[in-house]
């Protein structure tokens, strides 16, 4: 058997063209098996260099049989995520084919293209203020790429979370999947947003982690930013400051926390079950409080005052992994 021919041309992106966005599907003309056999696979490569000295990342050296494309197509490859390419930067790609006899053909010509769109937002961070007990997420537009006209803000208590506009499936344990809620918080035209505070009426406010994506006037999105992490633990609830004599007093202390990082660990070649690891472990302590007040392991403060008066209450939350926060408030006990 002889080797198959090299694919002749790029269908998309056309050689030398500009492309909208950084997530799309590469397409090329099929190779031919000169002996009448079948083409069963293609090998795709993308590089920032014309000589293809190295690939940009593992996402850009793929066999079509291992891309997750269930159609079995051998002449397409879809970029899995936005933001794996930079706007206004020229990239180079090529492919080769393998026939059913296991013989690889020659590489195609090297084709080039330039994606267009906004760059990933930079310097994404959360600044918290102990006096107001509030926190603001801020970022700046990337000078590379088109100017953004708005931004998409995402929030989650999962470290390293996937930014998603829609609910999505997550493998949380071996053989077990759960549907996670969409974590898109808001679309905004500004470059900052209040995300921590007791009075915020905002989906996924008071989360432990945030990401931001940019959108240009063409509706093209950037990839999502690096993770912005909130200093933890952080008490984000407003205390109940009135207790009635002879009645149960309840104040649930709410804390910004992490549910951990979804990981699958491999030791000696044996994979462990995927699981959320390194979740925040919190300890709640009443530092200053009347004798009738108690706090449980979940931060719920309860008790029943027997007489009128006024006192200062100090609740402290300590994170086993390091760090602590406290809240001080005046509690009025009235009939």
PDB file of N, CA and C in Angstrom, residues 14 67 71 86 122 124 159 179 219 232 241 245-247 317-318:
ATOM      1  N   UNK A  14      -9.737  30.140   5.384  1.00  0.00           N
ATOM      2  CA  UNK A  14      -9.038  30.184   4.110  1.00  0.00           C
ATOM      3  C   UNK A  14      -7.638  30.744   4.341  1.00  0.00           C
ATOM      4  N   UNK A  67     -10.616  13.806  19.432  1.00  0.00           N
ATOM      5  CA  UNK A  67     -11.066  15.178  19.693  1.00  0.00           C
ATOM      6  C   UNK A  67     -12.432  15.239  20.344  1.00  0.00           C
ATOM      7  N   UNK A  71     -19.010  12.512  15.333  1.00  0.00           N
ATOM      8  CA  UNK A  71     -19.438  12.256  13.953  1.00  0.00           C
ATOM      9  C   UNK A  71     -18.414  11.398  13.212  1.00  0.00           C
ATOM     10  N   UNK A  86      -4.801  34.385  20.568  1.00  0.00           N
ATOM     11  CA  UNK A  86      -4.815  35.824  20.799  1.00  0.00           C
ATOM     12  C   UNK A  86      -5.319  36.558  19.564  1.00  0.00           C
ATOM     13  N   UNK A 122      -7.587  41.962  31.782  1.00  0.00           N
ATOM     14  CA  UNK A 122      -6.358  41.848  32.565  1.00  0.00           C
ATOM     15  C   UNK A 122      -6.544  42.394  33.983  1.00  0.00           C
ATOM     16  N   UNK A 124      -7.510  41.220  36.846  1.00  0.00           N
ATOM     17  CA  UNK A 124      -8.801  40.983  37.510  1.00  0.00           C
ATOM     18  C   UNK A 124      -8.547  40.674  38.988  1.00  0.00           C
ATOM     19  N   UNK A 159     -13.149  26.657  43.253  1.00  0.00           N
ATOM     20  CA  UNK A 159     -11.853  27.147  42.792  1.00  0.00           C
ATOM     21  C   UNK A 159     -11.567  26.573  41.399  1.00  0.00           C
ATOM     22  N   UNK A 179     -25.488  18.368  37.723  1.00  0.00           N
ATOM     23  CA  UNK A 179     -25.684  19.553  36.901  1.00  0.00           C
ATOM     24  C   UNK A 179     -25.415  20.789  37.739  1.00  0.00           C
ATOM     25  N   UNK A 219     -20.141  41.540  18.817  1.00  0.00           N
ATOM     26  CA  UNK A 219     -20.687  40.439  19.602  1.00  0.00           C
ATOM     27  C   UNK A 219     -19.702  39.307  19.795  1.00  0.00           C
ATOM     28  N   UNK A 232     -10.158  35.018  52.176  1.00  0.00           N
ATOM     29  CA  UNK A 232     -11.086  34.215  52.968  1.00  0.00           C
ATOM     30  C   UNK A 232     -10.428  33.800  54.283  1.00  0.00           C
ATOM     31  N   UNK A 241     -29.462  42.659  65.169  1.00  0.00           N
ATOM     32  CA  UNK A 241     -29.050  43.488  66.304  1.00  0.00           C
ATOM     33  C   UNK A 241     -30.138  43.659  67.374  1.00  0.00           C
ATOM     34  N   UNK A 245     -36.708  39.759  74.768  1.00  0.00           N
ATOM     35  CA  UNK A 245     -36.661  39.004  76.027  1.00  0.00           C
ATOM     36  C   UNK A 245     -37.681  37.872  75.991  1.00  0.00           C
ATOM     37  N   UNK A 246     -37.228  36.673  76.345  1.00  0.00           N
ATOM     38  CA  UNK A 246     -38.106  35.516  76.392  1.00  0.00           C
ATOM     39  C   UNK A 246     -38.350  34.856  75.049  1.00  0.00           C
ATOM     40  N   UNK A 247     -37.754  35.368  73.965  1.00  0.00           N
ATOM     41  CA  UNK A 247     -37.920  34.776  72.644  1.00  0.00           C
ATOM     42  C   UNK A 247     -36.563  34.341  72.076  1.00  0.00           C
ATOM     43  N   UNK A 317     -14.420  33.895  62.891  1.00  0.00           N
ATOM     44  CA  UNK A 317     -14.383  32.701  62.059  1.00  0.00           C
ATOM     45  C   UNK A 317     -12.939  32.481  61.622  1.00  0.00           C
ATOM     46  N   UNK A 318     -12.472  31.266  61.831  1.00  0.00           N
ATOM     47  CA  UNK A 318     -11.094  30.906  61.506  1.00  0.00           C
ATOM     48  C   UNK A 318     -11.092  29.827  60.437  1.00  0.00           C
TER      49      UNK A 318
END
